[in-house]
Amino acid sequence: MYSVLFVCLGNICRSPTADGIFRAKAAEAGLELHIDSAGTSAYHAGEAPDLRSQQEAKRHGYDLSMIRSRQVISEDFNQYDLVIAMDKSNLENLQAYKSNACKAKLKLFLADFAPDLGVEEVPDPYYGGAKGFTEVVKLIEQASEGLVAYIQQEKK
Ligand code: 4NP
């Protein structure tokens, strides 16, 4: 089954939001996929998503409550077709960590799947206010639609 892994730093704000939103968009489009999320760090391993992310997602109709944070592992690069970073720092860490020959394609979520936004990175909302969490949902909804279209093309 085609598979997608979303990656941010803590796996409690941006990548679980991408997991929940993209899961809903893929289901709407009738795509059967394996979807997960992970962090480049283990700072929050085992934790549920940040309550601010959960609440903002819920306000838009997405449930993140079942997600638990985990760190990226080397096998992820051979398990997943796409490993999608939320920002450039995440992408650089993934590029440094992966082996040369691996199955996964590494992507930068907004730059690769919502280039028209003119914003290349999903900003880290962790230390900011409520507005940041709203912005994260908006950006991720748009890139998720681009990602659905990309996978529909890939599967043709
Ligand atoms: P995330 O946000 O990478 O979107 O999950 C963060 C969560 C926690 C931390 C940083 C970013 N932290 O430093 O604990």
XYZ file of C-alpha atoms and ligand atoms in Angstrom:
170
model
C 0.000 0.000 0.000
C 1.257 3.492 -0.835
C 2.452 5.169 2.350
C 3.126 8.656 3.626
C 5.007 9.797 6.747
C 4.758 13.408 7.959
C 7.679 14.710 9.988
C 8.250 17.759 12.211
C 10.459 18.359 15.259
C 8.303 17.274 18.195
C 5.524 15.282 16.473
C 2.998 17.004 18.721
C 1.927 20.047 16.648
C 2.506 20.200 12.876
C 2.998 16.585 11.750
C 0.053 15.167 13.752
C -2.075 17.975 12.292
C -0.893 16.948 8.806
C -1.593 13.281 9.647
C -5.188 14.032 10.709
C -6.021 16.481 7.930
C -4.426 14.486 5.106
C -6.067 11.286 6.393
C -9.486 12.956 6.044
C -8.709 14.390 2.582
C -7.355 11.043 1.324
C -10.468 9.239 2.602
C -12.713 11.821 0.898
C -10.825 11.190 -2.341
C -11.202 7.419 -1.927
C -7.454 6.821 -1.616
C -6.362 3.838 0.470
C -3.056 4.780 2.061
C -0.927 4.075 5.088
C -0.419 7.400 6.885
C 1.647 8.169 9.997
C 3.663 10.972 11.559
C 6.914 11.206 13.524
C 9.378 13.705 14.990
C 13.066 14.216 14.309
C 13.378 14.531 18.118
C 12.156 12.219 20.881
C 11.324 15.188 23.172
C 7.645 14.257 23.366
C 7.712 10.517 22.562
C 4.543 8.764 23.740
C 2.583 11.993 24.175
C -0.720 12.921 22.549
C -0.692 16.008 20.305
C -0.458 19.429 21.977
C -3.934 20.391 23.220
C -3.818 23.609 21.199
C -3.283 21.573 18.009
C -6.003 19.117 18.973
C -8.477 21.915 19.674
C -7.747 23.824 16.481
C -7.996 20.633 14.404
C -11.280 19.706 16.130
C -12.695 23.146 15.315
C -12.129 22.268 11.648
C -13.542 18.741 11.959
C -10.359 16.680 12.422
C -9.683 14.354 15.369
C -6.037 14.026 16.433
C -6.694 12.450 19.840
C -5.499 8.930 18.966
C -2.084 10.033 17.701
C 1.008 9.431 19.904
C 4.376 11.031 19.294
C 7.282 8.896 18.150
C 10.746 9.611 16.799
C 11.707 8.879 13.184
C 13.633 5.586 12.846
C 15.966 4.510 10.044
C 13.514 1.842 8.829
C 11.008 4.588 8.036
C 13.053 5.457 4.948
C 12.499 1.982 3.529
C 8.960 1.546 4.774
C 7.402 4.737 3.400
C 7.032 5.931 -0.187
C 6.975 9.581 0.845
C 8.579 11.194 3.894
C 7.355 14.770 4.087
C 9.065 17.417 6.223
C 7.228 20.419 7.638
C 10.228 22.772 7.503
C 13.720 22.979 6.029
C 15.432 22.141 9.282
C 13.398 18.899 9.514
C 14.267 18.154 5.864
C 18.000 18.694 6.454
C 17.930 16.407 9.490
C 16.130 13.712 7.489
C 18.563 14.014 4.570
C 21.507 13.624 6.936
C 19.915 10.627 8.666
C 18.730 8.587 5.678
C 20.983 6.111 3.899
C 21.827 6.722 0.254
C 19.779 3.877 -1.126
C 16.312 4.081 0.317
C 12.789 3.689 -0.952
C 11.348 6.950 0.323
C 11.263 10.205 -1.570
C 11.914 13.143 0.757
C 9.698 16.162 0.249
C 9.085 19.608 1.763
C 5.335 19.781 2.352
C 4.367 23.297 1.258
C 7.084 23.898 -1.331
C 6.388 20.594 -3.089
C 2.604 20.298 -2.785
C 1.322 23.882 -2.463
C 3.899 25.944 -4.399
C 1.320 28.662 -5.127
C 1.159 29.584 -1.426
C 4.547 31.267 -1.685
C 5.337 29.911 1.799
C 7.818 27.056 1.867
C 7.661 26.008 5.508
C 4.916 25.269 8.042
C 5.912 27.637 10.880
C 6.503 26.013 14.266
C 3.558 27.175 16.438
C 4.822 25.671 19.707
C 6.147 28.817 21.401
C 3.640 31.233 19.859
C -0.013 32.186 20.281
C -3.319 30.794 19.037
C -2.983 32.447 15.623
C -0.054 30.195 14.774
C -2.155 27.071 15.251
C -4.900 28.441 12.996
C -2.308 29.232 10.324
C -0.878 25.699 10.556
C -4.316 24.175 9.820
C -4.877 26.510 6.872
C -1.501 25.767 5.275
C -1.801 22.036 5.861
C -5.307 21.854 4.384
C -4.026 23.394 1.157
C -0.916 21.229 0.864
C -2.995 18.124 1.673
C -5.144 18.810 -1.371
C -1.991 19.119 -3.490
C -0.686 15.872 -2.048
C -3.945 14.048 -2.865
C -3.618 15.251 -6.480
C 0.061 14.175 -6.602
C -0.739 10.656 -5.372
C -3.657 10.331 -7.784
C -1.178 11.092 -10.599
C 1.438 8.674 -9.202
C -1.117 5.871 -9.045
C -2.279 6.303 -12.644
P 6.178 20.436 16.299
O 6.309 21.596 17.401
O 7.578 20.186 15.762
O 5.281 21.033 15.280
O 5.596 19.234 17.013
C 7.214 21.537 18.461
C 6.885 20.836 19.590
C 7.764 20.799 20.651
C 8.977 21.457 20.575
C 9.305 22.162 19.424
C 8.432 22.190 18.364
N 9.867 21.430 21.665
O 10.938 22.062 21.579
O 9.569 20.780 22.689
